[in-house]
CSV table of C-alpha atoms in Angstrom, one decimal:
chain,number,residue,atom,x,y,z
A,1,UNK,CA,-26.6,-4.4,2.5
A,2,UNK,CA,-30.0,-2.9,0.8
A,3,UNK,CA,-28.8,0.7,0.7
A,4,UNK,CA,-26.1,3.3,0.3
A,5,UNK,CA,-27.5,5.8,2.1
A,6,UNK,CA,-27.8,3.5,5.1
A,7,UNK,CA,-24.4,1.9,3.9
A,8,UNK,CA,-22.5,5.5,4.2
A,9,UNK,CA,-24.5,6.5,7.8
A,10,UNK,CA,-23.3,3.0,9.4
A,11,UNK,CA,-19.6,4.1,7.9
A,12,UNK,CA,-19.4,7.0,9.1
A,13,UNK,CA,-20.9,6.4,13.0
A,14,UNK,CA,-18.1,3.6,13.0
A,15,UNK,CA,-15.5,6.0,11.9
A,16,UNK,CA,-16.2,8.2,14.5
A,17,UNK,CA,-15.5,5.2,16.9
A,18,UNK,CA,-13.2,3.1,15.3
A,19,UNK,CA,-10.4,6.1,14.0
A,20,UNK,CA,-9.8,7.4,17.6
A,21,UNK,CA,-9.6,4.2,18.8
A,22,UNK,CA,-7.2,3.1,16.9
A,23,UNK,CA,-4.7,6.2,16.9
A,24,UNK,CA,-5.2,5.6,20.6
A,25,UNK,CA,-3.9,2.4,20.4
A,26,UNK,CA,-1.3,2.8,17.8
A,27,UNK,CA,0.3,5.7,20.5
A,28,UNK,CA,-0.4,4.2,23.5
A,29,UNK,CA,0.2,0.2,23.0
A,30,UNK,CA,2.6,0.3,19.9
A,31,UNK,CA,4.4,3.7,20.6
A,32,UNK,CA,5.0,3.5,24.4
A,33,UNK,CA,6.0,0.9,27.0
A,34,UNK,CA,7.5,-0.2,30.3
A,35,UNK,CA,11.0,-0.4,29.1
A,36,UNK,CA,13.2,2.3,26.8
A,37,UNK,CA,12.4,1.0,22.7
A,38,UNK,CA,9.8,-1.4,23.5
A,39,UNK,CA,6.2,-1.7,23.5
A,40,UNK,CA,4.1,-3.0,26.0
A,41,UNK,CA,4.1,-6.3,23.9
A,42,UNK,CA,7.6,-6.1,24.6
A,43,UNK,CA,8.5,-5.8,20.4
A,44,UNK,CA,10.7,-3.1,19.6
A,45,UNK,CA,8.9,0.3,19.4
A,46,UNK,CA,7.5,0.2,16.2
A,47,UNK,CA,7.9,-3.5,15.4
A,48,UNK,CA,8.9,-3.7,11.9
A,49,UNK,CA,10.0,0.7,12.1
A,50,UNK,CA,13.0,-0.8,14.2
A,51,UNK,CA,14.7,-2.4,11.3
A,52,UNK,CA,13.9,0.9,9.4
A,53,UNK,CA,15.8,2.8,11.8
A,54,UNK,CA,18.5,0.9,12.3
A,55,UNK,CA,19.2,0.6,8.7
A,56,UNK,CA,19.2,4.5,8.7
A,57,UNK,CA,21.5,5.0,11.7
A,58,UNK,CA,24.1,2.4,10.2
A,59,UNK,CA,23.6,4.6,6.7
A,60,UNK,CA,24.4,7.9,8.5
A,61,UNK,CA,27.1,6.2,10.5
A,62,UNK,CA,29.1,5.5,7.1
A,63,UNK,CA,28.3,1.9,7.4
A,64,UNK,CA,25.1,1.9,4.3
A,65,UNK,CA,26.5,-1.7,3.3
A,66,UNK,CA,25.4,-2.7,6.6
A,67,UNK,CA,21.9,-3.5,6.6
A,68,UNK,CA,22.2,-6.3,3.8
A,69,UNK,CA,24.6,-8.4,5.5
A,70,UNK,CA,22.2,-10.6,7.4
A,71,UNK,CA,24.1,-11.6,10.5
A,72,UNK,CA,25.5,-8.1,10.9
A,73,UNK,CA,22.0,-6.1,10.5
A,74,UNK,CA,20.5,-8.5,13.3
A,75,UNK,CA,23.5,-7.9,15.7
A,76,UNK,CA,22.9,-4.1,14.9
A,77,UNK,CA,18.9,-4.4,15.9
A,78,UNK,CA,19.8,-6.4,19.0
A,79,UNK,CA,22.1,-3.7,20.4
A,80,UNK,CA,19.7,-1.4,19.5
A,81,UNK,CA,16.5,-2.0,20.8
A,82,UNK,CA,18.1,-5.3,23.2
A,83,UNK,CA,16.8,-7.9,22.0
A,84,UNK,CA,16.9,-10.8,19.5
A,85,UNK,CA,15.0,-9.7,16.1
A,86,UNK,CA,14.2,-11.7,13.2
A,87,UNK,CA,13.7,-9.0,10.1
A,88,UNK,CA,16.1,-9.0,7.0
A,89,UNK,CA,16.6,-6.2,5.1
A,90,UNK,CA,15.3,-6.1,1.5
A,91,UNK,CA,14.7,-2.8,0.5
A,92,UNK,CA,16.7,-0.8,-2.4
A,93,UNK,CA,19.4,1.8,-1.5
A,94,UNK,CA,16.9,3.9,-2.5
A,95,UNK,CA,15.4,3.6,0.7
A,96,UNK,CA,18.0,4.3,3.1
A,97,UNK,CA,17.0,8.2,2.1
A,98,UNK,CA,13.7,8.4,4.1
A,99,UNK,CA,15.2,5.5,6.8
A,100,UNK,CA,18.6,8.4,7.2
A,101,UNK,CA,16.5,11.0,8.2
A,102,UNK,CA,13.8,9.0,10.9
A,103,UNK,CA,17.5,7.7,12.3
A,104,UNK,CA,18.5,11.5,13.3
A,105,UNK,CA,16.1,11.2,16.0
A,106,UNK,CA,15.6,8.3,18.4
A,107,UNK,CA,13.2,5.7,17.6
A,108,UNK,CA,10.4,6.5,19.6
A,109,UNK,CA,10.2,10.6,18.3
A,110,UNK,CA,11.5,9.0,15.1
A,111,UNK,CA,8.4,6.6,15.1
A,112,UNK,CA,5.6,8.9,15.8
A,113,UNK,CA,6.8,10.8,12.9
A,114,UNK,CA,6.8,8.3,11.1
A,115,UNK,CA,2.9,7.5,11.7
A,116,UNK,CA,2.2,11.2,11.7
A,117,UNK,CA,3.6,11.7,8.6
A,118,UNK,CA,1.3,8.0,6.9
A,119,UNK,CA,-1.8,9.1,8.4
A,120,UNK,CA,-1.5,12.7,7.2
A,121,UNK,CA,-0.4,11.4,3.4
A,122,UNK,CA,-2.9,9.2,3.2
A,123,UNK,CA,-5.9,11.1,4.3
A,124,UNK,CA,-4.8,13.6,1.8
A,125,UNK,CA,-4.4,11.1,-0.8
A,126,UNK,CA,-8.2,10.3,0.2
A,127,UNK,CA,-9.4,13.8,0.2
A,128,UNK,CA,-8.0,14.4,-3.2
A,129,UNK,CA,-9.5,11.3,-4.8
A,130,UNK,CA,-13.3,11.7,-3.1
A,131,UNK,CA,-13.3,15.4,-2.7
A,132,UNK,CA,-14.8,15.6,0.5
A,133,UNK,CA,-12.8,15.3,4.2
A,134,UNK,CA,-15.4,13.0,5.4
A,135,UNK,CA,-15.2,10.2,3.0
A,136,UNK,CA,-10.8,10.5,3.6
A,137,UNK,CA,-12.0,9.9,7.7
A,138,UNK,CA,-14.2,7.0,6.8
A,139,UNK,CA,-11.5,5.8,4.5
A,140,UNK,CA,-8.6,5.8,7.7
A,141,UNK,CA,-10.6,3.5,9.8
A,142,UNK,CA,-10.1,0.8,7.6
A,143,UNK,CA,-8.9,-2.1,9.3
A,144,UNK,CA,-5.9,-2.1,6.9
A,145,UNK,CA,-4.7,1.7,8.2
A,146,UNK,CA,-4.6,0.4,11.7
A,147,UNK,CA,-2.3,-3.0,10.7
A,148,UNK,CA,0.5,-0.4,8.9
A,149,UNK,CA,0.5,1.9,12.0
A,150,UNK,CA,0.6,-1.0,14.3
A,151,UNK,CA,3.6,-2.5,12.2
A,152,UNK,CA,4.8,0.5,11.8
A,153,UNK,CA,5.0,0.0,7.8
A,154,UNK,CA,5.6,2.0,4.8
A,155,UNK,CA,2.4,0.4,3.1
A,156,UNK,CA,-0.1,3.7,3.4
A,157,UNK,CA,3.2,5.3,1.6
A,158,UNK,CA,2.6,2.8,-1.2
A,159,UNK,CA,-1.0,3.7,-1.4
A,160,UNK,CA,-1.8,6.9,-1.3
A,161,UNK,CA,2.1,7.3,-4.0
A,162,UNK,CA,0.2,5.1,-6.2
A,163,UNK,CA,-3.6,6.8,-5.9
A,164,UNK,CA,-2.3,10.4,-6.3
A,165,UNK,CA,-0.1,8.8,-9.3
A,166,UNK,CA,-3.3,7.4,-11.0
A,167,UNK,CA,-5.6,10.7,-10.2
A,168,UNK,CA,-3.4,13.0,-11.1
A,169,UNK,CA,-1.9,11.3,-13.9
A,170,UNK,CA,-3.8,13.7,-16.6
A,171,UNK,CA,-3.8,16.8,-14.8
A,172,UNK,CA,-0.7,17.1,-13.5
A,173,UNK,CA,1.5,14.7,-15.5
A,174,UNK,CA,4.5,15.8,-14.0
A,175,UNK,CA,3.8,15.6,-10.0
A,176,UNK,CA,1.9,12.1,-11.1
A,177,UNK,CA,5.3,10.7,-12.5
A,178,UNK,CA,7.2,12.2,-9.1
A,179,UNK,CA,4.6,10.0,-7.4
A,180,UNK,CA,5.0,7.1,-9.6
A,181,UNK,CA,9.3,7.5,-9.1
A,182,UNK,CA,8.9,8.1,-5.7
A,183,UNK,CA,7.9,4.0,-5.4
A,184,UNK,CA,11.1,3.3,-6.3
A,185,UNK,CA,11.5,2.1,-2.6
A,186,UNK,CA,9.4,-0.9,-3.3
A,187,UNK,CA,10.2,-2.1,-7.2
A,188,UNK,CA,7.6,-4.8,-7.5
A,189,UNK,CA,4.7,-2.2,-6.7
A,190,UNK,CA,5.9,0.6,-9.0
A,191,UNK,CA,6.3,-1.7,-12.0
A,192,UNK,CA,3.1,-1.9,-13.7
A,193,UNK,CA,2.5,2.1,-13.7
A,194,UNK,CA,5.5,2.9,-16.4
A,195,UNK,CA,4.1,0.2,-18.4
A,196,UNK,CA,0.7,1.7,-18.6
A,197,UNK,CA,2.7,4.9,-19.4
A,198,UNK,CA,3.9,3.7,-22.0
A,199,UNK,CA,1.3,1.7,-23.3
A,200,UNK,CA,-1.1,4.6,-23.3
A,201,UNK,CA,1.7,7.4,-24.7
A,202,UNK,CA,1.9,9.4,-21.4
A,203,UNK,CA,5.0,10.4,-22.2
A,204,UNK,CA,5.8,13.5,-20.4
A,205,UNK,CA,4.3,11.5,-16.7
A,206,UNK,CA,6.9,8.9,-17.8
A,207,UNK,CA,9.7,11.2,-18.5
A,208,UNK,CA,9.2,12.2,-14.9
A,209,UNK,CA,9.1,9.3,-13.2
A,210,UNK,CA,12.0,7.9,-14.7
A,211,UNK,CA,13.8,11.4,-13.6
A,212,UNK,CA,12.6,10.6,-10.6
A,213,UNK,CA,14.3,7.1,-10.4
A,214,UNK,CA,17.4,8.2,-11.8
A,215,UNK,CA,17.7,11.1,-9.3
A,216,UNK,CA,17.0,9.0,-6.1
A,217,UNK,CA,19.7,6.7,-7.7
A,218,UNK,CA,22.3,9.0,-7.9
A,219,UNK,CA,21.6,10.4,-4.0
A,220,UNK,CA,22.0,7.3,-2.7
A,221,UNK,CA,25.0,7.1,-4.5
A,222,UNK,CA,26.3,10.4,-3.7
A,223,UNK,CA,25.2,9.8,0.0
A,224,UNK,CA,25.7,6.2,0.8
A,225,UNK,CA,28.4,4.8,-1.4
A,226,UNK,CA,28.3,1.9,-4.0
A,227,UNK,CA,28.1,-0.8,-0.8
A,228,UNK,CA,24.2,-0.7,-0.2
A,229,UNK,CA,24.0,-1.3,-3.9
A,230,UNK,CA,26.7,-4.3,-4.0
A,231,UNK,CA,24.9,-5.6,-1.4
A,232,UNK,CA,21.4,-5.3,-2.5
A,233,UNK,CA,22.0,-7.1,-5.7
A,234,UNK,CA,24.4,-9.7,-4.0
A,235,UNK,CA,21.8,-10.5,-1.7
A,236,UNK,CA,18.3,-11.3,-4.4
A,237,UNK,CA,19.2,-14.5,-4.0
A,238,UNK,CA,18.5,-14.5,-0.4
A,239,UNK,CA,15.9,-12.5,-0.1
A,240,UNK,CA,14.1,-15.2,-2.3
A,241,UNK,CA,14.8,-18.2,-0.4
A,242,UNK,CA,14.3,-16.2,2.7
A,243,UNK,CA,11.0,-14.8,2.1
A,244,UNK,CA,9.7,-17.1,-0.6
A,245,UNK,CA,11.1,-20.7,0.0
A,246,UNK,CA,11.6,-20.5,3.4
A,247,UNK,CA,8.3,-18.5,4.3
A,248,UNK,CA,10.5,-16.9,6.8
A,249,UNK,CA,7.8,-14.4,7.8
A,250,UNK,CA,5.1,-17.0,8.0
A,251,UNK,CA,2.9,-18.5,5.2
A,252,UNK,CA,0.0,-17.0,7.0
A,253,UNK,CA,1.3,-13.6,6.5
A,254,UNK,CA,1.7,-13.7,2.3
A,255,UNK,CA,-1.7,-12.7,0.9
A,256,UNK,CA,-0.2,-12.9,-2.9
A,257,UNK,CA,-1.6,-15.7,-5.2
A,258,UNK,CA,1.8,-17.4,-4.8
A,259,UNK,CA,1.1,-17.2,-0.7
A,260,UNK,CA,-2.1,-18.7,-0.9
A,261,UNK,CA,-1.0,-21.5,-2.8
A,262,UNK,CA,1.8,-22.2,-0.4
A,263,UNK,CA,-0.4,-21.7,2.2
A,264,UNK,CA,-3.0,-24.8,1.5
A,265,UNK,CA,-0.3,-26.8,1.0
A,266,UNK,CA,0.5,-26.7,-2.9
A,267,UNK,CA,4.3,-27.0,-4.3
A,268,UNK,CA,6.7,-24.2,-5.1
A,269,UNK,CA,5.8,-25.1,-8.9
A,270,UNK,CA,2.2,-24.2,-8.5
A,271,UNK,CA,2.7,-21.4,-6.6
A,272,UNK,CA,4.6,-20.0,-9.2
A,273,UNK,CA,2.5,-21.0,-12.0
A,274,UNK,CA,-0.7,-19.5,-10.1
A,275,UNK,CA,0.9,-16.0,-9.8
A,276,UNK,CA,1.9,-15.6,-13.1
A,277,UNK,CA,-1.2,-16.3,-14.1
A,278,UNK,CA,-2.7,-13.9,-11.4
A,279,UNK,CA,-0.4,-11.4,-12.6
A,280,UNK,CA,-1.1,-11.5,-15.8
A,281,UNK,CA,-5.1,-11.4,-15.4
A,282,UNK,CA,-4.3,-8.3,-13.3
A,283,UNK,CA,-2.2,-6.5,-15.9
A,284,UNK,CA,-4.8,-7.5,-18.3
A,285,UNK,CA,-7.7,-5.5,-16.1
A,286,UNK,CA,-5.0,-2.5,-15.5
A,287,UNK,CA,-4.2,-2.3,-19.5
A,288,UNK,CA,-7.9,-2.9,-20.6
A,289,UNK,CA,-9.0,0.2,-18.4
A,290,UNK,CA,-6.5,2.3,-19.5
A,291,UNK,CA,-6.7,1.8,-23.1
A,292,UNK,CA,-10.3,2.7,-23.6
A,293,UNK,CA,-12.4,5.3,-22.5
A,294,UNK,CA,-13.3,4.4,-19.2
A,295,UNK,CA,-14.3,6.6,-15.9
A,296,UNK,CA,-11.7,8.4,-14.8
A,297,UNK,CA,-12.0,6.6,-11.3
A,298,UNK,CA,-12.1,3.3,-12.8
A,299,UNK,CA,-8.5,3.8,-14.7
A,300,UNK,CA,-6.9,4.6,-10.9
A,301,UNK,CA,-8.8,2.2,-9.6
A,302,UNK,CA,-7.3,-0.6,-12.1
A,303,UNK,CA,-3.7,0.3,-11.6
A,304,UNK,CA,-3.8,1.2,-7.6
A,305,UNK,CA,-5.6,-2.8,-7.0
A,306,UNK,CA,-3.2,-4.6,-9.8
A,307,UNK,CA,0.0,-3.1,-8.7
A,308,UNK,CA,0.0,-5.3,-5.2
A,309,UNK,CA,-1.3,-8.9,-7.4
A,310,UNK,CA,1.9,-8.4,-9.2
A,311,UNK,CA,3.9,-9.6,-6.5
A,312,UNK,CA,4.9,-13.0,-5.4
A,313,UNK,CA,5.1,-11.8,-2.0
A,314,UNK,CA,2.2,-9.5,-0.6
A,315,UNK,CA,2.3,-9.4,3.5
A,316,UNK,CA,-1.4,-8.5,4.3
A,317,UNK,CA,0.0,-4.8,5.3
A,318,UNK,CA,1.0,-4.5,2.0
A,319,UNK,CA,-2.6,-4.6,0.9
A,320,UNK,CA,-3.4,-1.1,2.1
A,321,UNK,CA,-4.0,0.0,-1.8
A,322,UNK,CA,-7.2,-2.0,-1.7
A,323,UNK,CA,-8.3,1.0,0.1
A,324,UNK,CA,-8.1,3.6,-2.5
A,325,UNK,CA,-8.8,0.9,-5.2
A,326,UNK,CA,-12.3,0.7,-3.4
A,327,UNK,CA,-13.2,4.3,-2.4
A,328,UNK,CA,-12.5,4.9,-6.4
A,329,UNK,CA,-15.1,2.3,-7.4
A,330,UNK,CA,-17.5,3.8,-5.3
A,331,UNK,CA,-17.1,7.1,-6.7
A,332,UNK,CA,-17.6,5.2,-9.9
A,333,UNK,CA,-20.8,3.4,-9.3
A,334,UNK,CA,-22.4,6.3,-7.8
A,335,UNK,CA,-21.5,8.4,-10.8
A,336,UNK,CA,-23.3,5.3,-12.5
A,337,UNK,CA,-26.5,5.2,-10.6
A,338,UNK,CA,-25.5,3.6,-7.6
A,339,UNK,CA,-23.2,0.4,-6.1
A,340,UNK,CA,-24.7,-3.0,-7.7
A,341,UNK,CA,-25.5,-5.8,-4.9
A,342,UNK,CA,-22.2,-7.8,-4.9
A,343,UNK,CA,-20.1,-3.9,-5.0
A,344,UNK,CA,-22.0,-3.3,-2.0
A,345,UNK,CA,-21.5,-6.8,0.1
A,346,UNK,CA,-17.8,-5.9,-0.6
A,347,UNK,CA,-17.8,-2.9,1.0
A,348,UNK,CA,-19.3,-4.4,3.9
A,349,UNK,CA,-16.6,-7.1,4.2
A,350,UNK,CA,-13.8,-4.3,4.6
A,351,UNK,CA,-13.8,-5.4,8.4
A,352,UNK,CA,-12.4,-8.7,7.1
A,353,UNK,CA,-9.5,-6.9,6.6
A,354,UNK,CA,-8.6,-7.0,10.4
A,355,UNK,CA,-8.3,-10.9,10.5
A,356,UNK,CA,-6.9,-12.0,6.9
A,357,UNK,CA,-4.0,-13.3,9.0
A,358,UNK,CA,-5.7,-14.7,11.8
A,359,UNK,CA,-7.8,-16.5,9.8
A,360,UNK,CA,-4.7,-17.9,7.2
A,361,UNK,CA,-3.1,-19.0,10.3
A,362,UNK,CA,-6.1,-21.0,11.9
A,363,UNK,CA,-7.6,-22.2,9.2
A,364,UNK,CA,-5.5,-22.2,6.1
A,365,UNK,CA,-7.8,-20.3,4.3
A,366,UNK,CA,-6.1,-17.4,1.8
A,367,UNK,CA,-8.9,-14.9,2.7
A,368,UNK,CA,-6.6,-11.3,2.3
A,369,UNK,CA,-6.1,-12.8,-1.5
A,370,UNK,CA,-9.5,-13.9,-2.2
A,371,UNK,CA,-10.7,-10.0,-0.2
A,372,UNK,CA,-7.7,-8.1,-3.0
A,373,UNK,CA,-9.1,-10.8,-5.8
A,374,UNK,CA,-12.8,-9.5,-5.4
A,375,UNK,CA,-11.9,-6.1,-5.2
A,376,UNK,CA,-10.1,-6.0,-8.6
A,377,UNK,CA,-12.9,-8.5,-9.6
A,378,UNK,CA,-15.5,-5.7,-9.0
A,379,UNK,CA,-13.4,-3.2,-10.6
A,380,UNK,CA,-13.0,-5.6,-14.0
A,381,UNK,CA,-16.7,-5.7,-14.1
A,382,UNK,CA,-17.4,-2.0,-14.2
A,383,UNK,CA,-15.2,-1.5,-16.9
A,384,UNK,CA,-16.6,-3.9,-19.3
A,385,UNK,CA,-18.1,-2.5,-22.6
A,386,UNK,CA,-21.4,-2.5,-21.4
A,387,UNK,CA,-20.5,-0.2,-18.7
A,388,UNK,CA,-18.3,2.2,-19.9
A,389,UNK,CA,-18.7,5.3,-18.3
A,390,UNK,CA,-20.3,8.4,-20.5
A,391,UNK,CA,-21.5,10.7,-18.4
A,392,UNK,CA,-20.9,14.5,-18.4
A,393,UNK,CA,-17.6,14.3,-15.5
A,394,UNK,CA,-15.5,12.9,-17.8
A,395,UNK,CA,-12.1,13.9,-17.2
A,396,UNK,CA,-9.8,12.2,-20.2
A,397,UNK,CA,-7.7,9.7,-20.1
A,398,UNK,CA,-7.3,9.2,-16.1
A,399,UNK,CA,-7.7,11.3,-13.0
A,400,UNK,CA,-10.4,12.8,-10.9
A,401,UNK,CA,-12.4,15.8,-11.5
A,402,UNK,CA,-12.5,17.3,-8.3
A,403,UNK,CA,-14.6,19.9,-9.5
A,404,UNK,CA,-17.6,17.9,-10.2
A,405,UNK,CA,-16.6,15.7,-7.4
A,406,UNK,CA,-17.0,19.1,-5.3
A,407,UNK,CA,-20.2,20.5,-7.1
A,408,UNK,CA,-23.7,20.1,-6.5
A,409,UNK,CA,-23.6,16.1,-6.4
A,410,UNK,CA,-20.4,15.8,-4.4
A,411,UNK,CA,-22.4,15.7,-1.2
A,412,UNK,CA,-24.1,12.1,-2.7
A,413,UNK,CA,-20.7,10.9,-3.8
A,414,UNK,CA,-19.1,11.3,-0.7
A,415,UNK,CA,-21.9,9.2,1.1
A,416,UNK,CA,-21.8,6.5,-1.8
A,417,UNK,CA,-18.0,6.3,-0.9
């Protein structure tokens, strides 16, 4: 709590524990089990993967309309995996691409690849925004990396799309806006980055991510058919009484500022009028970061911990991009001098992480939103005028210089982060 130095040792020592352990326990609890599809919980392997790969084998089978007719999905899952399931499909056509090709396998090859193919992305993700290998391995034993695998989520997708977005968004405008497109998967996270686009005249990284849309569009189209769309749109209706209204999931799940109102017991009313107003103290942070000169770090920052605060609904997986969000403002504070008290006692609360549910549902308290609050609360703080960064690694208008994170102070930075 005193010291980076002794911050970063204690970080790593645990990371050498904790990230072995828990790819252990992903493979062995989550991705195996007594009987064929199930885990030794008795879930279907994967838990929430099952719906993902069901959703793709009705897709390849012709039948892409499928997955958003409730009843029909859930009588698909059950003769899948045998057993009564609860999930609803929400996702866009757009995402019956990646959930086509995991379904050409069987779901437990078809899983593994799956985590394979998050853990690999996002420690890449990290290694491009710290520079160093070490700080990405600290970085993937986050509590929040273990909750995804164990889920069997797309969440570490999300993040690490929306870091290498915001770091490479200056240098490589055009594989930034691939990134940015990519998220069309999960529309209320990929929002708020062609906004800042366009508020800050990065038009070419724009131009890309649109083409990007448009393109996955069109192959789901091409692919699928026009039912998966029909059904998508005829189904928003459901998908907000389901997940909103009815709290389907469970109100101890939703770590969004509309979740934590429902969950201490305020109306639908307040909930709503809390996250607009959360929302739009978020986008004010994101825009006031990227339209002034601020350190490069900071600007991804901003975006990668606003886009999640956008959302009414935020299931505590889904807050993976805190991750990145804080590994940037390290970077940034020890480009400044060094993390400030309350930067480093939030650092030391990352094992929080691994209870925001358990500790929603046993004592009503909102703590993933109050955790993703104070993280973008930290990052608002270093970007105030006072602070703004001026120091010789400036890098324009966003990204990270990797060269000076790599040069003769990158050995420091990596142990601030």
């Amino acid at each position: 709590m005193s010291s980076d130095a002794r911050l970063s040792a204690f970080a790593m020592r645990a990371a050498r524990v904790l990230v072995p352990f828990g790819l252990a326990l992903v493979l062995l609890v989550y991705g195996t089990g007594p009987e064929p599809r199930r885990n030794w919980y008795g879930d279907p392997l994967g838990n929430d993967f099952a719906q993902v790969w069901t959703a793709g084998r009705s897709a390849l089978e012709g039948r892409g309309g499928e997955p958003y007719d409730l009843p029909v999905h859930l009588a698909n899952m059950k003769a899948a995996f045998g057993q009564d399931c609860r999930f609803a499909w929400h996702y866009p056509p757009v995402f019956l691409l990646p959930a086509a090709a995991m379904a050409l396998m069987e779901p437990q090859p078809a899983y593994l690849l799956w985590i394979a193919l998050s853990v690999a992305l996002f420690a890449l993700t990290m290694r491009v925004a710290a520079g160093r290998m070490d700080v990405a391995f600290v970085a993937l034993a986050h509590p929040l990396v273990l909750s995804n695998l164990a889920y069997g989520q797309n969440a570490l997708f999300t993040a690490s799309l929306l870091t290498l977005g915001a770091v490479l968004v200056d240098r490589r405008p055009w594989l930034a806006g691939l990134c940015f497109g990519l998220l069309a998967y999960k529309p209320h996270f990929a929002a708020l980055a062609p906004v800042l686009l366009l508020a800050t005249g990065r038009r070419d990284c724009l131009a890309a991510c649109l083409a990007t849309v448009l393109v996955l569009c069109l192959a789901s189209l091409a692919l699928f058919g026009t039912a998966p769309w029909s059904g998508f749109f005829g189904t928003l209706g459901d998908t907000n009484r389901i997940i909103l209204q009815n709290a389907a999931a469970g109100l101890d799940l939703n770590a969004s500022a509309f979740g934590a109102v429902r969950l201490v017991g305020g109306a639908m009313a307040t909930a709503w009028i809390a996250q607009v107003l959360v929302a739009a103290l978020a986008l004010g942070v994101a825009c006031r970061a990227w339209c002034r000169p601020t350190d490069a770090a900071l600007h991804a920052a901003a975006l990668v911990a606003a886009a999640p605060m956008l959302s009414p609904y935020l299931p505590v997986y889904d807050l993976a991009p805190v991750v990145p969000a804080t590994l940037l403002l390290a970077l940034a504070a020890h480009r400044a001098g060094g993390l400030r008290p309350h930067e480093r006692v939030l650092i030391c609360c990352a094992p929080l992480f691994a209870v925001t549910r358990e500790v929603a549902g046993l004592t009503g308290f909102p703590l993933g939103f109050v955790l993703s609050v104070a993280t973008l609360a930290c990052i608002a703080h270093r970007i105030r005028p006072w602070t703004v960064f001026e120091g010789r690694h400036r890098t324009g208008r966003g990204g990270v210089d990797i060269q000076a994170l790599t040069g003769p102070s990158a050995e420091e930075s990596g142990r601030a982060a």
